[in-house]
Amino acid sequence: MRTRFSLRPSLLSARVAPPPLALGPQALFCLLAILLFPASASADITGFLGVNMTPANRPVKGVAIGAGLLIVGLEFEYANTSEDLTQAAPALDTFMFDGLLQTPIPIAGMQFYATAGGGIYHETLSVPNTSETNFGTNIGGGAKISLAGPLRLRLDYRVFNLRGTPLHQTVQRFYAGINLKF
């Protein structure tokens, strides 16, 4: 069977509506399987030690608890930075909720991620007696490096933007931690 095309303007302007979308039994089964059996989720916990580099290097310690699907994840993190009176560097406690975008599978034993989020911070400096509690945001990234089984080394870098009237509005932090995936 041959189809002939005409260059008459009346036929060129005619539009044919596509047939309505109909799902067959196989498509419905696949859709139900996707909805009933989602991708497996994973969770992890990290205990970390590091350095807060603003305005002077001071130790930081904390814990992060996260959960995620294949590429996206959520995490709660608490960190405590020590005060250094000789450098007029305040103590800083952060309570942050973060979203993560990560590589779906480890690459050469490393799972890379980018993170951003926000939460509450509390800054104190003993001399002079100052204190600030307000909202802060952070952005950063890092890698979780496989060691053995579910045990991983986590390296993380973050930049915090503290609202209100802190002594230092932008704070940088680096840490290394032990991560347990479950």
GROMACS .gro file of N, CA, C and O in nm, residues 40-105:
model
  264
   40SER      N    1   1.540  -0.003   4.775
   40SER     CA    2   1.577  -0.021   4.915
   40SER      C    3   1.643   0.106   4.969
   40SER      O    4   1.721   0.171   4.903
   41ALA      N    5   1.607   0.138   5.091
   41ALA     CA    6   1.664   0.255   5.158
   41ALA      C    7   1.781   0.210   5.243
   41ALA      O    8   1.792   0.094   5.282
   42SER      N    9   1.871   0.303   5.271
   42SER     CA   10   1.982   0.273   5.359
   42SER      C   11   1.994   0.384   5.462
   42SER      O   12   1.943   0.494   5.442
   43ALA      N   13   2.059   0.355   5.572
   43ALA     CA   14   2.081   0.454   5.676
   43ALA      C   15   2.226   0.443   5.721
   43ALA      O   16   2.291   0.340   5.699
   44ASP      N   17   2.275   0.548   5.783
   44ASP     CA   18   2.411   0.543   5.837
   44ASP      C   19   2.425   0.638   5.954
   44ASP      O   20   2.341   0.726   5.975
   45ILE      N   21   2.528   0.617   6.031
   45ILE     CA   22   2.561   0.703   6.144
   45ILE      C   23   2.711   0.730   6.139
   45ILE      O   24   2.789   0.641   6.104
   46THR      N   25   2.748   0.853   6.167
   46THR     CA   26   2.889   0.894   6.163
   46THR      C   27   2.926   0.964   6.293
   46THR      O   28   2.856   1.057   6.335
   47GLY      N   29   3.033   0.921   6.355
   47GLY     CA   30   3.094   0.993   6.465
   47GLY      C   31   3.218   1.060   6.408
   47GLY      O   32   3.295   0.998   6.336
   48PHE      N   33   3.237   1.191   6.434
   48PHE     CA   34   3.348   1.259   6.367
   48PHE      C   35   3.426   1.351   6.460
   48PHE      O   36   3.377   1.398   6.563
   49LEU      N   37   3.549   1.376   6.419
   49LEU     CA   38   3.640   1.474   6.479
   49LEU      C   39   3.696   1.558   6.366
   49LEU      O   40   3.722   1.507   6.257
   50GLY      N   41   3.716   1.687   6.394
   50GLY     CA   42   3.768   1.770   6.287
   50GLY      C   43   3.818   1.902   6.340
   50GLY      O   44   3.851   1.915   6.458
   51VAL      N   45   3.820   1.999   6.250
   51VAL     CA   46   3.871   2.131   6.283
   51VAL      C   47   3.776   2.237   6.227
   51VAL      O   48   3.732   2.228   6.113
   52ASN      N   49   3.743   2.335   6.312
   52ASN     CA   50   3.671   2.453   6.270
   52ASN      C   51   3.778   2.558   6.245
   52ASN      O   52   3.855   2.590   6.334
   53MET      N   53   3.784   2.612   6.125
   53MET     CA   54   3.896   2.698   6.085
   53MET      C   55   3.867   2.847   6.097
   53MET      O   56   3.948   2.928   6.054
   54THR      N   57   3.753   2.885   6.156
   54THR     CA   58   3.717   3.027   6.161
   54THR      C   59   3.697   3.071   6.305
   54THR      O   60   3.615   3.010   6.373
   55PRO      N   61   3.760   3.170   6.356
   55PRO     CA   62   3.868   3.251   6.301
   55PRO      C   63   4.006   3.187   6.323
   55PRO      O   64   4.106   3.231   6.266
   56ALA      N   65   4.011   3.083   6.409
   56ALA     CA   66   4.136   3.011   6.434
   56ALA      C   67   4.102   2.863   6.441
   56ALA      O   68   3.987   2.826   6.469
   57ASN      N   69   4.199   2.777   6.417
   57ASN     CA   70   4.175   2.633   6.421
   57ASN      C   71   4.141   2.588   6.563
   57ASN      O   72   4.217   2.614   6.657
   58ARG      N   73   4.023   2.522   6.575
   58ARG     CA   74   3.979   2.468   6.702
   58ARG      C   75   3.916   2.332   6.677
   58ARG      O   76   3.860   2.308   6.570
   59PRO      N   77   3.924   2.243   6.775
   59PRO     CA   78   3.866   2.110   6.754
   59PRO      C   79   3.713   2.114   6.748
   59PRO      O   80   3.648   2.192   6.817
   60VAL      N   81   3.660   2.027   6.665
   60VAL     CA   82   3.515   2.009   6.654
   60VAL      C   83   3.486   1.859   6.663
   60VAL      O   84   3.565   1.777   6.615
   61LYS      N   85   3.378   1.823   6.727
   61LYS     CA   86   3.336   1.684   6.737
   61LYS      C   87   3.185   1.678   6.720
   61LYS      O   88   3.115   1.777   6.747
   62GLY      N   89   3.137   1.564   6.674
   62GLY     CA   90   2.993   1.555   6.653
   62GLY      C   91   2.948   1.421   6.603
   62GLY      O   92   3.025   1.325   6.593
   63VAL      N   93   2.820   1.416   6.568
   63VAL     CA   94   2.757   1.295   6.518
   63VAL      C   95   2.657   1.333   6.409
   63VAL      O   96   2.594   1.439   6.416
   64ALA      N   97   2.646   1.248   6.307
   64ALA     CA   98   2.549   1.267   6.199
   64ALA      C   99   2.473   1.137   6.178
   64ALA      O  100   2.533   1.029   6.180
   65ILE      N  101   2.342   1.149   6.162
   65ILE     CA  102   2.256   1.033   6.137
   65ILE      C  103   2.180   1.061   6.009
   65ILE      O  104   2.115   1.166   5.997
   66GLY      N  105   2.189   0.969   5.913
   66GLY     CA  106   2.125   0.992   5.784
   66GLY      C  107   2.052   0.872   5.730
   66GLY      O  108   2.073   0.759   5.773
   67ALA      N  109   1.965   0.898   5.634
   67ALA     CA  110   1.892   0.795   5.562
   67ALA      C  111   1.875   0.841   5.419
   67ALA      O  112   1.867   0.961   5.392
   68GLY      N  113   1.872   0.745   5.327
   68GLY     CA  114   1.858   0.785   5.188
   68GLY      C  115   1.813   0.673   5.099
   68GLY      O  116   1.813   0.557   5.137
   69LEU      N  117   1.775   0.715   4.980
   69LEU     CA  118   1.744   0.621   4.873
   69LEU      C  119   1.866   0.616   4.782
   69LEU      O  120   1.977   0.645   4.825
   70LEU      N  121   1.848   0.588   4.659
   70LEU     CA  122   1.959   0.566   4.568
   70LEU      C  123   2.050   0.688   4.552
   70LEU      O  124   2.170   0.680   4.570
   71ILE      N  125   1.992   0.805   4.524
   71ILE     CA  126   2.071   0.924   4.495
   71ILE      C  127   2.050   1.035   4.597
   71ILE      O  128   2.139   1.113   4.622
   72VAL      N  129   1.934   1.040   4.661
   72VAL     CA  130   1.904   1.148   4.755
   72VAL      C  131   1.901   1.095   4.897
   72VAL      O  132   1.874   0.978   4.921
   73GLY      N  133   1.931   1.183   4.992
   73GLY     CA  134   1.928   1.145   5.131
   73GLY      C  135   1.900   1.264   5.220
   73GLY      O  136   1.906   1.380   5.177
   74LEU      N  137   1.867   1.236   5.344
   74LEU     CA  138   1.845   1.337   5.446
   74LEU      C  139   1.935   1.304   5.565
   74LEU      O  140   1.962   1.188   5.592
   75GLU      N  141   1.977   1.408   5.637
   75GLU     CA  142   2.069   1.386   5.747
   75GLU      C  143   2.045   1.489   5.856
   75GLU      O  144   2.016   1.605   5.829
   76PHE      N  145   2.058   1.446   5.983
   76PHE     CA  146   2.062   1.537   6.096
   76PHE      C  147   2.203   1.531   6.152
   76PHE      O  148   2.261   1.423   6.166
   77GLU      N  149   2.257   1.648   6.186
   77GLU     CA  150   2.394   1.654   6.235
   77GLU      C  151   2.403   1.748   6.355
   77GLU      O  152   2.346   1.858   6.354
   78TYR      N  153   2.474   1.704   6.457
   78TYR     CA  154   2.506   1.789   6.572
   78TYR      C  155   2.659   1.799   6.578
   78TYR      O  156   2.728   1.697   6.568
   79ALA      N  157   2.709   1.921   6.594
   79ALA     CA  158   2.855   1.941   6.607
   79ALA      C  159   2.882   2.044   6.715
   79ALA      O  160   2.806   2.140   6.733
   80ASN      N  161   2.993   2.024   6.786
   80ASN     CA  162   3.035   2.114   6.894
   80ASN      C  163   3.180   2.155   6.869
   80ASN      O  164   3.267   2.070   6.857
   81THR      N  165   3.201   2.286   6.859
   81THR     CA  166   3.335   2.342   6.843
   81THR      C  167   3.377   2.405   6.974
   81THR      O  168   3.300   2.479   7.035
   82SER      N  169   3.500   2.378   7.016
   82SER     CA  170   3.553   2.432   7.142
   82SER      C  171   3.586   2.580   7.129
   82SER      O  172   3.620   2.629   7.022
   83GLU      N  173   3.581   2.648   7.242
   83GLU     CA  174   3.617   2.789   7.251
   83GLU      C  175   3.769   2.803   7.267
   83GLU      O  176   3.833   2.719   7.328
   84ASP      N  177   3.827   2.909   7.210
   84ASP     CA  178   3.969   2.941   7.229
   84ASP      C  179   3.979   3.088   7.266
   84ASP      O  180   3.971   3.176   7.180
   85LEU      N  181   3.995   3.115   7.396
   85LEU     CA  182   3.997   3.253   7.443
   85LEU      C  183   4.120   3.330   7.396
   85LEU      O  184   4.114   3.451   7.378
   86THR      N  185   4.234   3.261   7.375
   86THR     CA  186   4.355   3.331   7.331
   86THR      C  187   4.338   3.389   7.192
   86THR      O  188   4.403   3.487   7.157
   87GLN      N  189   4.251   3.330   7.109
   87GLN     CA  190   4.225   3.378   6.973
   87GLN      C  191   4.090   3.450   6.961
   87GLN      O  192   4.050   3.485   6.852
   88ALA      N  193   4.020   3.465   7.074
   88ALA     CA  194   3.884   3.521   7.074
   88ALA      C  195   3.793   3.444   6.978
   88ALA      O  196   3.711   3.500   6.907
   89ALA      N  197   3.811   3.312   6.977
   89ALA     CA  198   3.733   3.223   6.890
   89ALA      C  199   3.622   3.159   6.973
   89ALA      O  200   3.649   3.089   7.070
   90PRO      N  201   3.496   3.182   6.937
   90PRO     CA  202   3.385   3.136   7.020
   90PRO      C  203   3.359   2.985   7.008
   90PRO      O  204   3.395   2.922   6.908
   91ALA      N  205   3.293   2.932   7.109
   91ALA     CA  206   3.239   2.796   7.101
   91ALA      C  207   3.118   2.801   7.008
   91ALA      O  208   3.048   2.903   7.001
   92LEU      N  209   3.096   2.693   6.936
   92LEU     CA  210   2.985   2.691   6.840
   92LEU      C  211   2.920   2.554   6.842
   92LEU      O  212   2.987   2.452   6.822
   93ASP      N  213   2.790   2.550   6.869
   93ASP     CA  214   2.710   2.429   6.857
   93ASP      C  215   2.617   2.446   6.739
   93ASP      O  216   2.550   2.549   6.727
   94THR      N  217   2.613   2.345   6.650
   94THR     CA  218   2.522   2.350   6.534
   94THR      C  219   2.432   2.228   6.536
   94THR      O  220   2.475   2.116   6.569
   95PHE      N  221   2.305   2.250   6.501
   95PHE     CA  222   2.204   2.145   6.488
   95PHE      C  223   2.146   2.163   6.348
   95PHE      O  224   2.062   2.249   6.326
   96MET      N  225   2.193   2.082   6.252
   96MET     CA  226   2.158   2.104   6.112
   96MET      C  227   2.081   1.986   6.052
   96MET      O  228   2.111   1.870   6.080
   97PHE      N  229   1.983   2.018   5.968
   97PHE     CA  230   1.913   1.920   5.886
   97PHE      C  231   1.957   1.945   5.742
   97PHE      O  232   1.945   2.057   5.692
   98ASP      N  233   2.008   1.841   5.677
   98ASP     CA  234   2.067   1.856   5.544
   98ASP      C  235   2.006   1.759   5.444
   98ASP      O  236   1.967   1.648   5.479
   99GLY      N  237   2.006   1.801   5.319
   99GLY     CA  238   1.974   1.714   5.207
   99GLY      C  239   2.104   1.677   5.137
   99GLY      O  240   2.197   1.757   5.132
  100LEU      N  241   2.112   1.554   5.088
  100LEU     CA  242   2.233   1.507   5.019
  100LEU      C  243   2.199   1.458   4.879
  100LEU      O  244   2.095   1.395   4.859
  101LEU      N  245   2.286   1.485   4.785
  101LEU     CA  246   2.285   1.422   4.653
  101LEU      C  247   2.414   1.343   4.646
  101LEU      O  248   2.522   1.398   4.669
  102GLN      N  249   2.404   1.214   4.616
  102GLN     CA  250   2.522   1.128   4.619
  102GLN      C  251   2.528   1.038   4.497
  102GLN      O  252   2.428   1.014   4.431
  103THR      N  253   2.649   0.989   4.471
  103THR     CA  254   2.663   0.893   4.363
  103THR      C  255   2.587   0.767   4.403
  103THR      O  256   2.590   0.727   4.520
  104PRO      N  257   2.515   0.704   4.310
  104PRO     CA  258   2.431   0.590   4.346
  104PRO      C  259   2.510   0.468   4.390
  104PRO      O  260   2.462   0.388   4.470
  105ILE      N  261   2.631   0.453   4.339
  105ILE     CA  262   2.717   0.340   4.377
  105ILE      C  263   2.857   0.394   4.404
  105ILE      O  264   2.895   0.498   4.350
   0.00000   0.00000   0.00000
